[in-house]
Amino acid sequence: MAVDVLLGLQWGDEGKGKIVDVLTPQYDVIARFQGGPNAGHTLEFNGIKHVLHTIPSGIFHSDKLNIIGNGVVIDPVVLKKEIDKLLAMGVDINKTLLLSRKAHLILPTHRLLDAASEKAKGKSKIGSTLKGIGPTYMDKTGRNGLRVGDTMLPDFQAKYRFLTSKHAELLAFYEFEYDLKALEEEWFAGIESMKKLTFIDSEHYLNKCIQEGKKILAEGAQGSLLDIDFGSYPFVTSSNTITAGACTGLGISPRTIGKVYGIFKAYSTRVGSGPFPTELEDATGEELRKKGNEFGSTTGRPRRCGWLDLPALRYSIMINGVTNLLMMKADVLSGFETIRVCTGYKVNGAVIDHMPFEVCDTPMEPVYIDLPGWAEDLTGLHDVHAIPEALQAYIRFIEAQVNVPVSVLSVGPDRKQTLMLGAL
Ligand code: GDP
Ligand code: IMO
Ligand code: MG
């Protein structure tokens, strides 16, 4: 089997960018399959930190191909900024970055509609990244969208004007004030920059790669608990963030999927609104945020922090068919005397082991088990035999609870701060 999938099992920001970069040497092609510039994937090596939004996280390996698949939504303004930054660093993206003709475009008016919709929702807002993700996927499923390949067609301008005039009506309905001129200027500059890239029919391209025996890693964005179908709706993103999304977002058959790498933080975070059963709105939550530097890579917003939620993790593992777990940010838990893990939720006096349908409105109290913490600083850890006993016990406990091995342990943001616990 030729396509392995790597995705987040929580509410995003699990550390996908770092791990894709670490695993890239084992692959020929890295392919992003959904989401857009709502994502912020961080990589660190040689003392430099990079945040990618649209471009796959294998881009720093000059001998690998990176593909932006049809399931991704692209804002040409953000893409241009990413490209310019990489070119300035000497990364020759012209040779290694390919873009699906079928990927949909985020228009300036999609961003405005995102903002208008959130404003209208008031207190019940999703907490969207305001990148235009929801409105763009709405136009995709509504059969109104513009795609990357459309930019090469003679009627592109006319199609653009037609769609923006529809958006103008909606924005008037929202009574949302805006100035489109400057936004359009930078958008069309972005389109020109994008047109210098190589456009492909990524489904044909990737299936040919599979036939040739090339190894592909599909890179997810967001996390399974933000999935449009299986997340805490409506506090979700607008795409399928799960393994199935790799098939629709790249045009590959489910039979080609090999391993499914599920990434999770050793605790939990969430940015934006919506249910978060193990959230800690106290000094411990603050300590996690501070030690983990839990501020959004895309928006800079403080992330909500809490303990690990096993029922939620088990659910994500089930939906995705996870074969290997990768535990991130274990270093952040150093120094906590006790580490709590949620094993179920108390709802109306009874303990349940899954999130109920009305997860947004049901009062839920997490049921915890307390495990001993460890004091050792892990950030310099390179030898698996030197992993503190309490951390080993924490890992074994999680493995026993979810029945999937933890194959990778991450103890810092740098590439090198990664321990292989088992074969991948
Ligand atoms: P992504 O969206 O899943 O790629 O994750 P983000 O990049 O948004 O957020 C993860 C953050 O944690 C980034 O700032 C990473 O540099 C950082 N990070 C990744 N792995 C580790 C780790 O093991 N320990 C620590 N302390 N930071 C990590
Ligand atoms: P990565 O790939 C964390 C959240 C937003 C909001 C909700 C909907 O870096 O893990 P959207 O802009 O998609 O309409 O926002 O989803 N969200 C993320 N949270 N990491 C992300 O991406 C996210 N992308 C969207 O905060 O709650
Ligand atoms: Mg992120």
GROMACS .gro file of C-alpha atoms and ligand atoms in nm:
model
  480
    1MET     CA    1   0.000   0.000   0.000
    2ALA     CA    2   0.132   0.336  -0.099
    3VAL     CA    3  -0.041   0.613   0.090
    4ASP     CA    4   0.009   0.667   0.462
    5VAL     CA    5  -0.204   0.932   0.631
    6LEU     CA    6  -0.100   1.163   0.911
    7LEU     CA    7  -0.369   1.356   1.096
    8GLY     CA    8  -0.461   1.522   1.424
    9LEU     CA    9  -0.682   1.335   1.672
   10GLN     CA   10  -0.786   1.631   1.885
   11TRP     CA   11  -0.889   1.990   1.805
   12GLY     CA   12  -0.591   2.071   1.582
   13ASP     CA   13  -0.240   2.202   1.657
   14GLU     CA   14  -0.121   1.861   1.772
   15GLY     CA   15   0.216   1.907   1.601
   16LYS     CA   16   0.139   1.772   1.251
   17GLY     CA   17   0.384   2.007   1.079
   18LYS     CA   18   0.675   1.895   1.293
   19ILE     CA   19   0.607   1.524   1.240
   20VAL     CA   20   0.546   1.550   0.864
   21ASP     CA   21   0.885   1.718   0.838
   22VAL     CA   22   1.043   1.442   1.049
   23LEU     CA   23   0.884   1.164   0.840
   24THR     CA   24   0.938   1.321   0.496
   25PRO     CA   25   1.275   1.144   0.435
   26GLN     CA   26   1.081   0.814   0.429
   27TYR     CA   27   0.849   0.934   0.148
   28ASP     CA   28   0.862   1.051  -0.214
   29VAL     CA   29   0.556   1.276  -0.208
   30ILE     CA   30   0.381   1.479   0.064
   31ALA     CA   31   0.020   1.577  -0.016
   32ARG     CA   32  -0.213   1.810   0.178
   33PHE     CA   33  -0.572   1.694   0.137
   34GLN     CA   34  -0.808   1.945   0.303
   35GLY     CA   35  -0.842   2.270   0.494
   36GLY     CA   36  -0.669   2.588   0.392
   37PRO     CA   37  -0.497   2.883   0.556
   38ASN     CA   38  -0.693   2.819   0.877
   39ALA     CA   39  -0.408   2.572   0.936
   40GLY     CA   40  -0.076   2.676   1.085
   41HIS     CA   41   0.181   2.397   1.076
   42THR     CA   42   0.503   2.471   1.261
   43LEU     CA   43   0.842   2.315   1.193
   44GLU     CA   44   1.170   2.385   1.366
   45PHE     CA   45   1.522   2.293   1.264
   46ASN     CA   46   1.866   2.456   1.281
   47GLY     CA   47   1.723   2.704   1.531
   48ILE     CA   48   1.471   2.846   1.283
   49LYS     CA   49   1.094   2.822   1.316
   50HIS     CA   50   0.866   2.806   1.010
   51VAL     CA   51   0.488   2.823   0.998
   52LEU     CA   52   0.316   2.685   0.687
   53HIS     CA   53  -0.051   2.744   0.609
   54THR     CA   54  -0.121   2.602   0.263
   55ILE     CA   55   0.205   2.443   0.154
   56PRO     CA   56   0.272   2.085   0.269
   57SER     CA   57   0.523   2.040   0.550
   58GLY     CA   58   0.766   1.837   0.339
   59ILE     CA   59   0.873   2.149   0.149
   60PHE     CA   60   1.211   2.185   0.323
   61HIS     CA   61   1.334   1.856   0.174
   62SER     CA   62   1.457   1.956  -0.171
   63ASP     CA   63   1.441   1.605  -0.318
   64LYS     CA   64   1.071   1.547  -0.236
   65LEU     CA   65   0.753   1.650  -0.414
   66ASN     CA   66   0.481   1.844  -0.235
   67ILE     CA   67   0.125   1.845  -0.368
   68ILE     CA   68  -0.166   2.067  -0.269
   69GLY     CA   69  -0.467   1.843  -0.335
   70ASN     CA   70  -0.814   1.915  -0.471
   71GLY     CA   71  -0.966   1.910  -0.121
   72VAL     CA   72  -0.764   2.213  -0.009
   73VAL     CA   73  -0.901   2.567  -0.035
   74ILE     CA   74  -0.647   2.825  -0.141
   75ASP     CA   75  -0.620   3.194  -0.066
   76PRO     CA   76  -0.378   3.325  -0.332
   77VAL     CA   77  -0.280   3.612  -0.100
   78VAL     CA   78  -0.166   3.375   0.175
   79LEU     CA   79  -0.008   3.138  -0.075
   80LYS     CA   80   0.196   3.421  -0.231
   81LYS     CA   81   0.327   3.524   0.112
   82GLU     CA   82   0.428   3.165   0.185
   83ILE     CA   83   0.594   3.126  -0.155
   84ASP     CA   84   0.784   3.457  -0.129
   85LYS     CA   85   0.914   3.365   0.216
   86LEU     CA   86   1.033   3.024   0.100
   87LEU     CA   87   1.196   3.164  -0.215
   88ALA     CA   88   1.377   3.425  -0.004
   89MET     CA   89   1.514   3.139   0.206
   90GLY     CA   90   1.640   2.965  -0.104
   91VAL     CA   91   1.375   2.690  -0.110
   92ASP     CA   92   1.320   2.614  -0.478
   93ILE     CA   93   0.945   2.557  -0.467
   94ASN     CA   94   0.915   2.585  -0.844
   95LYS     CA   95   1.065   2.238  -0.875
   96THR     CA   96   0.895   2.073  -0.579
   97LEU     CA   97   0.546   2.223  -0.536
   98LEU     CA   98   0.250   2.110  -0.748
   99LEU     CA   99  -0.104   2.235  -0.723
  100SER     CA  100  -0.433   2.061  -0.808
  101ARG     CA  101  -0.641   2.235  -1.076
  102LYS     CA  102  -0.949   2.127  -0.884
  103ALA     CA  103  -0.862   2.301  -0.554
  104HIS     CA  104  -1.110   2.579  -0.476
  105LEU     CA  105  -1.016   2.944  -0.438
  106ILE     CA  106  -1.088   3.162  -0.137
  107LEU     CA  107  -1.205   3.501  -0.269
  108PRO     CA  108  -1.168   3.824  -0.072
  109THR     CA  109  -1.547   3.824  -0.036
  110HIS     CA  110  -1.535   3.477   0.122
  111ARG     CA  111  -1.319   3.626   0.395
  112LEU     CA  112  -1.562   3.915   0.436
  113LEU     CA  113  -1.855   3.672   0.453
  114ASP     CA  114  -1.675   3.470   0.721
  115ALA     CA  115  -1.634   3.786   0.929
  116ALA     CA  116  -1.994   3.897   0.865
  117SER     CA  117  -2.135   3.557   0.960
  118GLU     CA  118  -1.932   3.542   1.280
  119LYS     CA  119  -2.038   3.897   1.373
  120ALA     CA  120  -2.402   3.810   1.316
  121LYS     CA  121  -2.374   3.501   1.537
  122GLY     CA  122  -2.256   3.717   1.827
  123LYS     CA  123  -2.198   3.511   2.140
  124SER     CA  124  -2.262   3.183   1.960
  125LYS     CA  125  -1.986   3.248   1.704
  126ILE     CA  126  -1.774   2.950   1.593
  127GLY     CA  127  -1.451   3.132   1.669
  128SER     CA  128  -1.346   3.082   1.307
  129THR     CA  129  -0.997   3.182   1.198
  130LEU     CA  130  -1.170   3.436   0.964
  131LYS     CA  131  -0.978   3.299   0.665
  132GLY     CA  132  -1.294   3.246   0.459
  133ILE     CA  133  -1.295   2.869   0.498
  134GLY     CA  134  -1.667   2.814   0.568
  135PRO     CA  135  -1.799   3.039   0.286
  136THR     CA  136  -1.555   2.884   0.035
  137TYR     CA  137  -1.658   2.527   0.112
  138MET     CA  138  -2.022   2.646   0.102
  139ASP     CA  139  -1.969   2.772  -0.253
  140LYS     CA  140  -1.794   2.445  -0.339
  141THR     CA  141  -2.088   2.229  -0.225
  142GLY     CA  142  -2.332   2.488  -0.359
  143ARG     CA  143  -2.169   2.443  -0.704
  144ASN     CA  144  -2.073   2.809  -0.729
  145GLY     CA  145  -1.702   2.796  -0.653
  146LEU     CA  146  -1.399   2.901  -0.854
  147ARG     CA  147  -1.112   2.658  -0.891
  148VAL     CA  148  -0.739   2.692  -0.951
  149GLY     CA  149  -0.777   2.567  -1.311
  150ASP     CA  150  -1.038   2.836  -1.382
  151THR     CA  151  -0.766   3.102  -1.358
  152MET     CA  152  -0.632   2.982  -1.697
  153LEU     CA  153  -0.968   3.013  -1.876
  154PRO     CA  154  -1.076   3.320  -2.076
  155ASP     CA  155  -1.395   3.370  -1.873
  156PHE     CA  156  -1.219   3.375  -1.535
  157GLN     CA  157  -1.272   3.747  -1.475
  158ALA     CA  158  -1.640   3.717  -1.566
  159LYS     CA  159  -1.685   3.419  -1.333
  160TYR     CA  160  -1.509   3.610  -1.056
  161ARG     CA  161  -1.735   3.915  -1.103
  162PHE     CA  162  -2.048   3.699  -1.109
  163LEU     CA  163  -1.960   3.527  -0.782
  164THR     CA  164  -1.853   3.847  -0.603
  165SER     CA  165  -2.178   4.016  -0.706
  166LYS     CA  166  -2.368   3.731  -0.539
  167HIS     CA  167  -2.150   3.777  -0.231
  168ALA     CA  168  -2.220   4.151  -0.234
  169GLU     CA  169  -2.591   4.075  -0.196
  170LEU     CA  170  -2.522   3.852   0.101
  171LEU     CA  171  -2.293   4.111   0.260
  172ALA     CA  172  -2.567   4.371   0.216
  173PHE     CA  173  -2.807   4.133   0.393
  174TYR     CA  174  -2.559   4.120   0.683
  175GLU     CA  175  -2.530   4.501   0.666
  176PHE     CA  176  -2.155   4.446   0.665
  177GLU     CA  177  -1.937   4.737   0.561
  178TYR     CA  178  -1.625   4.675   0.356
  179ASP     CA  179  -1.381   4.813   0.103
  180LEU     CA  180  -1.306   4.556  -0.163
  181LYS     CA  181  -1.066   4.748  -0.387
  182ALA     CA  182  -0.740   4.700  -0.196
  183LEU     CA  183  -0.833   4.341  -0.114
  184GLU     CA  184  -0.892   4.265  -0.481
  185GLU     CA  185  -0.561   4.417  -0.586
  186GLU     CA  186  -0.358   4.188  -0.362
  187TRP     CA  187  -0.581   3.893  -0.454
  188PHE     CA  188  -0.515   3.929  -0.826
  189ALA     CA  189  -0.142   3.975  -0.754
  190GLY     CA  190  -0.168   3.645  -0.566
  191ILE     CA  191  -0.338   3.483  -0.864
  192GLU     CA  192  -0.052   3.590  -1.093
  193SER     CA  193   0.203   3.447  -0.848
  194MET     CA  194   0.004   3.122  -0.822
  195LYS     CA  195  -0.008   3.087  -1.201
  196LYS     CA  196   0.371   3.048  -1.205
  197LEU     CA  197   0.333   2.716  -1.022
  198THR     CA  198   0.275   2.386  -1.199
  199PHE     CA  199  -0.093   2.291  -1.204
  200ILE     CA  200  -0.174   1.921  -1.218
  201ASP     CA  201  -0.468   1.684  -1.215
  202SER     CA  202  -0.357   1.556  -0.878
  203GLU     CA  203  -0.579   1.245  -0.887
  204HIS     CA  204  -0.408   1.122  -1.207
  205TYR     CA  205  -0.067   1.230  -1.084
  206LEU     CA  206  -0.096   1.057  -0.748
  207ASN     CA  207  -0.244   0.736  -0.887
  208LYS     CA  208   0.047   0.719  -1.132
  209CYS     CA  209   0.288   0.767  -0.840
  210ILE     CA  210   0.113   0.479  -0.661
  211GLN     CA  211   0.147   0.255  -0.968
  212GLU     CA  212   0.516   0.340  -0.988
  213GLY     CA  213   0.561   0.227  -0.628
  214LYS     CA  214   0.630   0.574  -0.489
  215LYS     CA  215   0.558   0.635  -0.122
  216ILE     CA  216   0.308   0.908  -0.041
  217LEU     CA  217   0.231   1.075   0.291
  218ALA     CA  218  -0.106   1.250   0.310
  219GLU     CA  219  -0.093   1.547   0.549
  220GLY     CA  220  -0.412   1.640   0.733
  221ALA     CA  221  -0.502   1.979   0.872
  222GLN     CA  222  -0.711   2.069   1.178
  223GLY     CA  223  -0.811   1.767   1.390
  224SER     CA  224  -1.072   1.491   1.398
  225LEU     CA  225  -1.280   1.667   1.664
  226LEU     CA  226  -1.316   1.960   1.421
  227ASP     CA  227  -1.442   1.733   1.140
  228ILE     CA  228  -1.756   1.863   0.967
  229ASP     CA  229  -1.939   1.531   1.022
  230PHE     CA  230  -1.789   1.390   1.339
  231GLY     CA  231  -1.673   1.697   1.534
  232SER     CA  232  -1.874   1.893   1.791
  233TYR     CA  233  -2.106   2.044   1.529
  234PRO     CA  234  -2.155   2.335   1.468
  235PHE     CA  235  -1.825   2.421   1.638
  236VAL     CA  236  -1.619   2.256   1.367
  237THR     CA  237  -1.439   2.344   1.049
  238SER     CA  238  -1.599   2.290   0.706
  239SER     CA  239  -1.407   1.991   0.572
  240ASN     CA  240  -1.355   1.622   0.646
  241THR     CA  241  -1.038   1.620   0.849
  242ILE     CA  242  -1.040   1.241   0.891
  243THR     CA  243  -0.875   0.959   0.694
  244ALA     CA  244  -1.170   0.945   0.453
  245GLY     CA  245  -1.090   1.308   0.365
  246ALA     CA  246  -0.756   1.193   0.221
  247CYS     CA  247  -0.944   0.986  -0.039
  248THR     CA  248  -1.180   1.265  -0.146
  249GLY     CA  249  -0.919   1.537  -0.107
  250LEU     CA  250  -0.661   1.364  -0.327
  251GLY     CA  251  -0.861   1.133  -0.553
  252ILE     CA  252  -0.716   0.807  -0.422
  253SER     CA  253  -0.895   0.484  -0.342
  254PRO     CA  254  -0.948   0.371   0.020
  255ARG     CA  255  -0.766   0.051  -0.084
  256THR     CA  256  -0.443   0.250  -0.125
  257ILE     CA  257  -0.434   0.366   0.237
  258GLY     CA  258  -0.164   0.200   0.445
  259LYS     CA  259  -0.072   0.333   0.787
  260VAL     CA  260  -0.273   0.597   0.965
  261TYR     CA  261  -0.059   0.805   1.200
  262GLY     CA  262  -0.271   0.968   1.468
  263ILE     CA  263  -0.110   1.261   1.646
  264PHE     CA  264  -0.218   1.377   1.987
  265LYS     CA  265  -0.083   1.607   2.253
  266ALA     CA  266  -0.012   1.450   2.594
  267TYR     CA  267  -0.286   1.687   2.715
  268SER     CA  268  -0.561   1.874   2.524
  269THR     CA  269  -0.600   2.217   2.366
  270ARG     CA  270  -0.870   2.387   2.167
  271VAL     CA  271  -0.882   2.729   2.002
  272GLY     CA  272  -1.217   2.889   1.920
  273SER     CA  273  -1.559   2.813   2.067
  274GLY     CA  274  -1.727   2.481   2.140
  275PRO     CA  275  -1.739   2.202   2.395
  276PHE     CA  276  -1.418   2.097   2.569
  277PRO     CA  277  -1.503   1.863   2.859
  278THR     CA  278  -1.158   1.857   3.023
  279GLU     CA  279  -1.089   2.229   2.990
  280LEU     CA  280  -0.908   2.381   3.289
  281GLU     CA  281  -1.006   2.739   3.350
  282ASP     CA  282  -0.773   2.765   3.648
  283ALA     CA  283  -0.405   2.801   3.738
  284THR     CA  284  -0.326   2.452   3.603
  285GLY     CA  285  -0.475   2.545   3.264
  286GLU     CA  286  -0.271   2.864   3.269
  287GLU     CA  287   0.043   2.667   3.351
  288LEU     CA  288  -0.017   2.431   3.057
  289ARG     CA  289  -0.070   2.731   2.826
  290LYS     CA  290   0.248   2.897   2.947
  291LYS     CA  291   0.473   2.591   2.947
  292GLY     CA  292   0.331   2.465   2.617
  293ASN     CA  293   0.336   2.812   2.457
  294GLU     CA  294  -0.023   2.746   2.360
  295PHE     CA  295  -0.101   3.040   2.134
  296GLY     CA  296  -0.244   2.988   1.784
  297SER     CA  297   0.009   2.955   1.499
  298THR     CA  298  -0.234   3.126   1.260
  299THR     CA  299  -0.424   3.376   1.473
  300GLY     CA  300  -0.208   3.413   1.786
  301ARG     CA  301  -0.515   3.351   2.002
  302PRO     CA  302  -0.452   3.185   2.342
  303ARG     CA  303  -0.546   2.817   2.320
  304ARG     CA  304  -0.780   2.670   2.580
  305CYS     CA  305  -0.597   2.396   2.773
  306GLY     CA  306  -0.699   2.085   2.966
  307TRP     CA  307  -0.615   1.724   3.049
  308LEU     CA  308  -0.609   1.437   2.802
  309ASP     CA  309  -0.956   1.312   2.710
  310LEU     CA  310  -0.952   0.937   2.646
  311PRO     CA  311  -1.313   0.889   2.526
  312ALA     CA  312  -1.252   1.161   2.266
  313LEU     CA  313  -0.918   1.004   2.167
  314ARG     CA  314  -1.075   0.659   2.135
  315TYR     CA  315  -1.349   0.806   1.914
  316SER     CA  316  -1.096   0.969   1.683
  317ILE     CA  317  -0.893   0.647   1.663
  318MET     CA  318  -1.208   0.457   1.566
  319ILE     CA  319  -1.320   0.702   1.296
  320ASN     CA  320  -0.974   0.717   1.141
  321GLY     CA  321  -0.855   0.358   1.174
  322VAL     CA  322  -0.537   0.476   1.345
  323THR     CA  323  -0.253   0.223   1.328
  324ASN     CA  324   0.014   0.421   1.517
  325LEU     CA  325  -0.008   0.692   1.777
  326LEU     CA  326   0.237   0.980   1.810
  327MET     CA  327   0.240   1.155   2.144
  328MET     CA  328   0.344   1.519   2.131
  329LYS     CA  329   0.457   1.775   2.387
  330ALA     CA  330   0.529   1.527   2.666
  331ASP     CA  331   0.795   1.776   2.783
  332VAL     CA  332   0.522   2.023   2.875
  333LEU     CA  333   0.389   1.786   3.144
  334SER     CA  334   0.724   1.770   3.328
  335GLY     CA  335   0.692   1.910   3.679
  336PHE     CA  336   0.323   1.833   3.735
  337GLU     CA  337   0.304   1.621   4.050
  338THR     CA  338  -0.014   1.454   3.932
  339ILE     CA  339  -0.139   1.411   3.578
  340ARG     CA  340  -0.510   1.363   3.529
  341VAL     CA  341  -0.665   1.166   3.245
  342CYS     CA  342  -1.035   1.172   3.164
  343THR     CA  343  -1.179   0.821   3.131
  344GLY     CA  344  -1.549   0.906   3.097
  345TYR     CA  345  -1.811   1.177   3.145
  346LYS     CA  346  -2.076   1.206   3.413
  347VAL     CA  347  -2.406   1.306   3.253
  348ASN     CA  348  -2.725   1.324   3.462
  349GLY     CA  349  -2.560   1.117   3.734
  350ALA     CA  350  -2.452   0.833   3.503
  351VAL     CA  351  -2.103   0.776   3.363
  352ILE     CA  352  -2.080   0.745   2.984
  353ASP     CA  353  -1.773   0.672   2.771
  354HIS     CA  354  -1.857   0.884   2.465
  355MET     CA  355  -1.965   1.239   2.386
  356PRO     CA  356  -2.345   1.260   2.363
  357PHE     CA  357  -2.525   1.391   2.051
  358GLU     CA  358  -2.621   1.715   2.225
  359VAL     CA  359  -2.262   1.769   2.329
  360CYS     CA  360  -2.292   2.147   2.309
  361ASP     CA  361  -2.589   2.173   2.548
  362THR     CA  362  -2.539   1.877   2.783
  363PRO     CA  363  -2.369   1.951   3.114
  364MET     CA  364  -2.085   1.698   3.132
  365GLU     CA  365  -1.844   1.642   3.415
  366PRO     CA  366  -1.522   1.460   3.330
  367VAL     CA  367  -1.436   1.151   3.535
  368TYR     CA  368  -1.062   1.143   3.602
  369ILE     CA  369  -0.798   0.897   3.698
  370ASP     CA  370  -0.488   1.046   3.861
  371LEU     CA  371  -0.146   0.926   3.752
  372PRO     CA  372   0.191   1.021   3.903
  373GLY     CA  373   0.385   1.289   3.715
  374TRP     CA  374   0.759   1.319   3.659
  375ALA     CA  375   1.000   1.599   3.744
  376GLU     CA  376   1.269   1.543   3.479
  377ASP     CA  377   1.320   1.790   3.195
  378LEU     CA  378   1.266   1.589   2.877
  379THR     CA  379   1.381   1.838   2.617
  380GLY     CA  380   1.732   1.689   2.595
  381LEU     CA  381   1.610   1.329   2.595
  382HIS     CA  382   1.743   1.114   2.310
  383ASP     CA  383   1.763   0.766   2.461
  384VAL     CA  384   1.438   0.572   2.491
  385HIS     CA  385   1.587   0.384   2.785
  386ALA     CA  386   1.616   0.712   2.976
  387ILE     CA  387   1.243   0.792   2.959
  388PRO     CA  388   1.128   0.852   3.319
  389GLU     CA  389   0.935   0.560   3.464
  390ALA     CA  390   0.626   0.770   3.533
  391LEU     CA  391   0.614   0.880   3.168
  392GLN     CA  392   0.657   0.520   3.055
  393ALA     CA  393   0.365   0.427   3.280
  394TYR     CA  394   0.159   0.715   3.133
  395ILE     CA  395   0.226   0.588   2.780
  396ARG     CA  396   0.149   0.225   2.874
  397PHE     CA  397  -0.176   0.338   3.040
  398ILE     CA  398  -0.290   0.521   2.725
  399GLU     CA  399  -0.194   0.229   2.500
  400ALA     CA  400  -0.391  -0.012   2.717
  401GLN     CA  401  -0.694   0.218   2.713
  402VAL     CA  402  -0.704   0.272   2.337
  403ASN     CA  403  -0.539  -0.046   2.211
  404VAL     CA  404  -0.302   0.125   1.966
  405PRO     CA  405   0.077   0.155   2.017
  406VAL     CA  406   0.245   0.489   2.078
  407SER     CA  407   0.526   0.476   1.822
  408VAL     CA  408   0.666   0.827   1.852
  409LEU     CA  409   0.728   1.050   2.152
  410SER     CA  410   0.794   1.419   2.095
  411VAL     CA  411   0.975   1.616   2.365
  412GLY     CA  412   1.028   1.956   2.204
  413PRO     CA  413   0.950   2.156   1.889
  414ASP     CA  414   1.275   2.075   1.706
  415ARG     CA  415   1.306   1.795   1.452
  416LYS     CA  416   1.571   1.634   1.671
  417GLN     CA  417   1.352   1.625   1.981
  418THR     CA  418   1.174   1.314   1.858
  419LEU     CA  419   1.205   0.960   1.996
  420MET     CA  420   1.105   0.652   1.797
  421LEU     CA  421   0.951   0.408   2.043
  422GLY     CA  422   0.864   0.142   1.788
  423ALA     CA  423   0.873   0.067   1.418
  424LEU     CA  424   0.670   0.301   1.199
  425GDP     P1  425  -0.001   2.166   1.381
  425GDP     O1  426  -0.106   2.262   1.339
  425GDP     O2  427  -0.058   2.032   1.418
  425GDP     O3  428   0.112   2.152   1.283
  425GDP     O4  429   0.061   2.225   1.516
  425GDP     P2  430   0.103   2.378   1.542
  425GDP     O5  431   0.228   2.406   1.469
  425GDP     O6  432  -0.012   2.469   1.519
  425GDP     O7  433   0.123   2.376   1.699
  425GDP     C1  434   0.213   2.292   1.761
  425GDP     C2  435   0.311   2.379   1.841
  425GDP     O8  436   0.383   2.298   1.931
  425GDP     C3  437   0.415   2.445   1.754
  425GDP     O9  438   0.451   2.568   1.812
  425GDP     C4  439   0.532   2.348   1.758
  425GDP    O10  440   0.657   2.410   1.735
  425GDP     C5  441   0.523   2.299   1.899
  425GDP     N1  442   0.565   2.160   1.923
  425GDP     C6  443   0.553   2.052   1.843
  425GDP     N2  444   0.594   1.941   1.908
  425GDP     C7  445   0.633   1.981   2.031
  425GDP     C8  446   0.683   1.912   2.146
  425GDP    O11  447   0.697   1.792   2.149
  425GDP     N3  448   0.710   1.988   2.257
  425GDP     C9  449   0.693   2.124   2.258
  425GDP     N4  450   0.721   2.189   2.371
  425GDP     N5  451   0.646   2.192   2.152
  425GDP    C10  452   0.615   2.119   2.041
  426IMO     P1  453  -0.418   2.319   1.223
  426IMO     O1  454  -0.408   2.251   1.089
  426IMO     C1  455  -0.672   2.456   1.550
  426IMO     C2  456  -1.071   2.599   1.445
  426IMO     C3  457  -1.100   2.745   1.465
  426IMO     C4  458  -1.250   2.740   1.492
  426IMO     C5  459  -1.297   2.629   1.401
  426IMO     C6  460  -1.354   2.677   1.267
  426IMO     O2  461  -0.314   2.420   1.245
  426IMO     O3  462  -0.427   2.217   1.331
  426IMO     P2  463  -1.246   2.780   1.047
  426IMO     O4  464  -1.153   2.894   1.027
  426IMO     O5  465  -1.193   2.649   0.998
  426IMO     O6  466  -1.384   2.805   0.995
  426IMO     O7  467  -1.263   2.767   1.207
  426IMO     O8  468  -1.184   2.546   1.378
  426IMO     N1  469  -0.953   2.568   1.362
  426IMO     C7  470  -0.836   2.524   1.409
  426IMO     N2  471  -0.796   2.503   1.536
  426IMO     N3  472  -0.589   2.424   1.448
  426IMO     C8  473  -0.629   2.442   1.321
  426IMO     O9  474  -0.555   2.401   1.214
  426IMO     C9  475  -0.757   2.498   1.296
  426IMO     N4  476  -0.826   2.531   1.186
  426IMO    C10  477  -0.946   2.574   1.226
  426IMO    O10  478  -1.027   2.799   1.571
  426IMO    O11  479  -1.272   2.700   1.625
  427MG      MG  480  -0.170   2.455   1.387
   0.00000   0.00000   0.00000
